[in-house]
Amino acid sequence: MAVVKCAIDLGIADAIESHGSPITLSDLSSTLGCAPSPLYGIIRFLMHRRIFKEKLTTQGSPGYAQTPLSRRLMRQGEHSMAAFILMESSPVMLAPWLSLSARVLANGTSSFEKAHGEDLWSYTAANPDHSQLFNEAMACDARLVVPAMIQGCPGLFDGNSSLADVGGDNGTTIKLLVKACPWLQGINFDLPHVATVAVEISGVEHVGGDMFESVLKADAAFIMWVLHDWADKECIQILKKCKEAILEDKGKVIIIDAVIQEQEEMDKLTDARLMLDMVIMAHTTTGNERTLKEWGFVLGETGFSRYTVKPPTRALQSVIEACP
Ligand SMILES: C[S@@+](CC[C@H](N)C(=O)[O-])C[C@H]1O[C@@H](n2cnc3c(N)ncnc32)[C@H](O)[C@@H]1O
């Protein structure tokens, strides 16, 4: 991750993109103000990981070009994952990894709290710069996941006229959902320090609150990358509040989260899902990724009458639809 962060910091992908065609090491070095030899080492490493690729320039000299992966390292644009990588590689988020054992010990404590003296949400509330980086990071992920989900689950919001995105962060997700389903009135619900600084979005109301206390009323509730931050008991509490907030007859709670496969079902994204489990362990106090059986327990204890799990489409997450 340090090398990928280095590429973002240097602006390698942005420089190649602005050049518009494959660029030589010498031109790239002078554009970026870098020494050619270490820059070559960074690019060689990233080419080995298929992040950049070698391609002849228009003059026939050896040069470097973008790939779909390297475009994710650009600072701007709908494909950028730069903020996500910069957030995960920030000193704030790296420090808890050094205390991962604290979370695992029987009488242990949260790795994040050990490193920073408070949990992630209190820390972001007290540190606006980190909160903004976190929000931008989540927005990168939402831009990737939401279109895949809409494509993979057509008709998900048919019959609903309002939707509350619980823990919706700066509203990027609900903005994409309302754009794709213009009949939806969107509510973006998050902690007050997040909701109050979120920029205005047409068709969306930002509401600050605590999902453990209550969730704003809507036909349906949507909750993405939130429940994995919490233990079963807390998830059941949050889901009960969602269940109270939605319509009894045609309401539903749509959960977007990973499902960890059993050994025999593992696929090429299993590694990423298991990695995510470690990230959640390092950064949250009680969170973890869940297997289908573990999701079944949480949903059953909340009192949902039925649920369906749609496998992911080009994404780490599954779509779990739970009905009252
Ligand atoms: C991992 S982020 C997911 C953000 C967003 N759903 C997404 O996928 O891009 C978890 C979100 O839960 C919010 N959150 C944490 N505790 C909360 C609470 N008690 N009430 C409402 N939101 C909360 C955080 O502020 C954060 O935006």
mmCIF file with all atom_site columns, C-alpha atoms and ligand atoms in Angstrom, residues 121 124 134-135 138-139 141-142 165-170 173 189-191 193-194 209-212 223-226 228-230, ligand 1:
data_model
loop_
_atom_site.group_PDB
_atom_site.id
_atom_site.type_symbol
_atom_site.label_atom_id
_atom_site.label_alt_id
_atom_site.label_comp_id
_atom_site.label_asym_id
_atom_site.label_entity_id
_atom_site.label_seq_id
_atom_site.pdbx_PDB_ins_code
_atom_site.Cartn_x
_atom_site.Cartn_y
_atom_site.Cartn_z
_atom_site.occupancy
_atom_site.B_iso_or_equiv
_atom_site.pdbx_formal_charge
_atom_site.auth_seq_id
_atom_site.auth_comp_id
_atom_site.auth_asym_id
_atom_site.auth_atom_id
_atom_site.pdbx_PDB_model_num
ATOM   1  C CA  . TRP A 1 121 ? -16.502 7.692  15.382 1.00 0.00 ? 121 TRP A CA  1
ATOM   2  C CA  . THR A 1 124 ? -13.699 11.558 13.423 1.00 0.00 ? 124 THR A CA  1
ATOM   3  C CA  . PHE A 1 134 ? -12.945 9.370  5.707  1.00 0.00 ? 134 PHE A CA  1
ATOM   4  C CA  . ASN A 1 135 ? -16.036 10.766 3.948  1.00 0.00 ? 135 ASN A CA  1
ATOM   5  C CA  . MET A 1 138 ? -16.342 6.235  1.499  1.00 0.00 ? 138 MET A CA  1
ATOM   6  C CA  . ALA A 1 139 ? -17.558 8.273  -1.484 1.00 0.00 ? 139 ALA A CA  1
ATOM   7  C CA  . ASP A 1 141 ? -16.172 3.211  -2.655 1.00 0.00 ? 141 ASP A CA  1
ATOM   8  C CA  . ALA A 1 142 ? -19.818 4.213  -3.162 1.00 0.00 ? 142 ALA A CA  1
ATOM   9  C CA  . ASP A 1 165 ? -29.724 5.699  3.811  1.00 0.00 ? 165 ASP A CA  1
ATOM   10 C CA  . VAL A 1 166 ? -28.685 4.865  7.371  1.00 0.00 ? 166 VAL A CA  1
ATOM   11 C CA  . GLY A 1 167 ? -25.033 5.735  8.067  1.00 0.00 ? 167 GLY A CA  1
ATOM   12 C CA  . GLY A 1 168 ? -25.046 7.280  4.594  1.00 0.00 ? 168 GLY A CA  1
ATOM   13 C CA  . ASP A 1 169 ? -21.986 9.430  5.224  1.00 0.00 ? 169 ASP A CA  1
ATOM   14 C CA  . ASN A 1 170 ? -21.787 12.517 2.950  1.00 0.00 ? 170 ASN A CA  1
ATOM   15 C CA  . THR A 1 173 ? -24.675 6.740  -2.126 1.00 0.00 ? 173 THR A CA  1
ATOM   16 C CA  . PHE A 1 189 ? -29.025 9.829  7.847  1.00 0.00 ? 189 PHE A CA  1
ATOM   17 C CA  . ASP A 1 190 ? -25.702 9.980  9.702  1.00 0.00 ? 190 ASP A CA  1
ATOM   18 C CA  . LEU A 1 191 ? -24.109 11.320 12.863 1.00 0.00 ? 191 LEU A CA  1
ATOM   19 C CA  . HIS A 1 193 ? -20.938 15.962 12.624 1.00 0.00 ? 193 HIS A CA  1
ATOM   20 C CA  . VAL A 1 194 ? -21.258 14.227 9.229  1.00 0.00 ? 194 VAL A CA  1
ATOM   21 C CA  . GLY A 1 209 ? -28.977 11.553 14.425 1.00 0.00 ? 209 GLY A CA  1
ATOM   22 C CA  . ASP A 1 210 ? -27.985 8.364  16.180 1.00 0.00 ? 210 ASP A CA  1
ATOM   23 C CA  . MET A 1 211 ? -29.131 5.113  14.550 1.00 0.00 ? 211 MET A CA  1
ATOM   24 C CA  . PHE A 1 212 ? -29.122 3.435  17.976 1.00 0.00 ? 212 PHE A CA  1
ATOM   25 C CA  . ILE A 1 223 ? -27.644 0.422  5.105  1.00 0.00 ? 223 ILE A CA  1
ATOM   26 C CA  . MET A 1 224 ? -24.298 -0.061 3.404  1.00 0.00 ? 224 MET A CA  1
ATOM   27 C CA  . TRP A 1 225 ? -20.952 -0.908 5.013  1.00 0.00 ? 225 TRP A CA  1
ATOM   28 C CA  . VAL A 1 226 ? -22.376 -0.057 8.437  1.00 0.00 ? 226 VAL A CA  1
ATOM   29 C CA  . HIS A 1 228 ? -19.952 -4.818 9.735  1.00 0.00 ? 228 HIS A CA  1
ATOM   30 C CA  . ASP A 1 229 ? -18.728 -2.073 12.097 1.00 0.00 ? 229 ASP A CA  1
ATOM   31 C CA  . TRP A 1 230 ? -20.726 -3.565 14.964 1.00 0.00 ? 230 TRP A CA  1
HETATM 32 C C1  . LIG B 2 .   ? -18.094 2.626  7.114  1.00 0.00 ? 1   LIG B C1  1
HETATM 33 S S1  . LIG B 2 .   ? -19.038 4.091  6.999  1.00 0.00 ? 1   LIG B S1  1
HETATM 34 C C2  . LIG B 2 .   ? -20.159 3.691  5.674  1.00 0.00 ? 1   LIG B C2  1
HETATM 35 C C3  . LIG B 2 .   ? -20.621 4.918  4.953  1.00 0.00 ? 1   LIG B C3  1
HETATM 36 C C4  . LIG B 2 .   ? -21.568 4.690  3.766  1.00 0.00 ? 1   LIG B C4  1
HETATM 37 N N1  . LIG B 2 .   ? -22.738 3.908  4.126  1.00 0.00 ? 1   LIG B N1  1
HETATM 38 C C5  . LIG B 2 .   ? -20.851 4.074  2.598  1.00 0.00 ? 1   LIG B C5  1
HETATM 39 O O1  . LIG B 2 .   ? -20.907 2.856  2.437  1.00 0.00 ? 1   LIG B O1  1
HETATM 40 O O2  . LIG B 2 .   ? -20.203 4.808  1.847  1.00 0.00 ? 1   LIG B O2  1
HETATM 41 C C6  . LIG B 2 .   ? -20.081 3.989  8.443  1.00 0.00 ? 1   LIG B C6  1
HETATM 42 C C7  . LIG B 2 .   ? -20.949 5.217  8.635  1.00 0.00 ? 1   LIG B C7  1
HETATM 43 O O3  . LIG B 2 .   ? -21.744 5.029  9.833  1.00 0.00 ? 1   LIG B O3  1
HETATM 44 C C8  . LIG B 2 .   ? -21.860 6.284  10.467 1.00 0.00 ? 1   LIG B C8  1
HETATM 45 N N2  . LIG B 2 .   ? -22.230 6.077  11.874 1.00 0.00 ? 1   LIG B N2  1
HETATM 46 C C9  . LIG B 2 .   ? -21.454 5.574  12.878 1.00 0.00 ? 1   LIG B C9  1
HETATM 47 N N3  . LIG B 2 .   ? -22.155 5.552  14.031 1.00 0.00 ? 1   LIG B N3  1
HETATM 48 C C10 . LIG B 2 .   ? -23.385 6.053  13.750 1.00 0.00 ? 1   LIG B C10 1
HETATM 49 C C11 . LIG B 2 .   ? -24.547 6.292  14.550 1.00 0.00 ? 1   LIG B C11 1
HETATM 50 N N4  . LIG B 2 .   ? -24.571 5.983  15.855 1.00 0.00 ? 1   LIG B N4  1
HETATM 51 N N5  . LIG B 2 .   ? -25.648 6.805  13.931 1.00 0.00 ? 1   LIG B N5  1
HETATM 52 C C12 . LIG B 2 .   ? -25.636 7.117  12.602 1.00 0.00 ? 1   LIG B C12 1
HETATM 53 N N6  . LIG B 2 .   ? -24.553 6.907  11.799 1.00 0.00 ? 1   LIG B N6  1
HETATM 54 C C13 . LIG B 2 .   ? -23.450 6.383  12.370 1.00 0.00 ? 1   LIG B C13 1
HETATM 55 C C14 . LIG B 2 .   ? -20.484 6.892  10.295 1.00 0.00 ? 1   LIG B C14 1
HETATM 56 O O4  . LIG B 2 .   ? -20.462 8.281  10.505 1.00 0.00 ? 1   LIG B O4  1
HETATM 57 C C15 . LIG B 2 .   ? -20.165 6.497  8.852  1.00 0.00 ? 1   LIG B C15 1
HETATM 58 O O5  . LIG B 2 .   ? -20.586 7.465  7.938  1.00 0.00 ? 1   LIG B O5  1
#
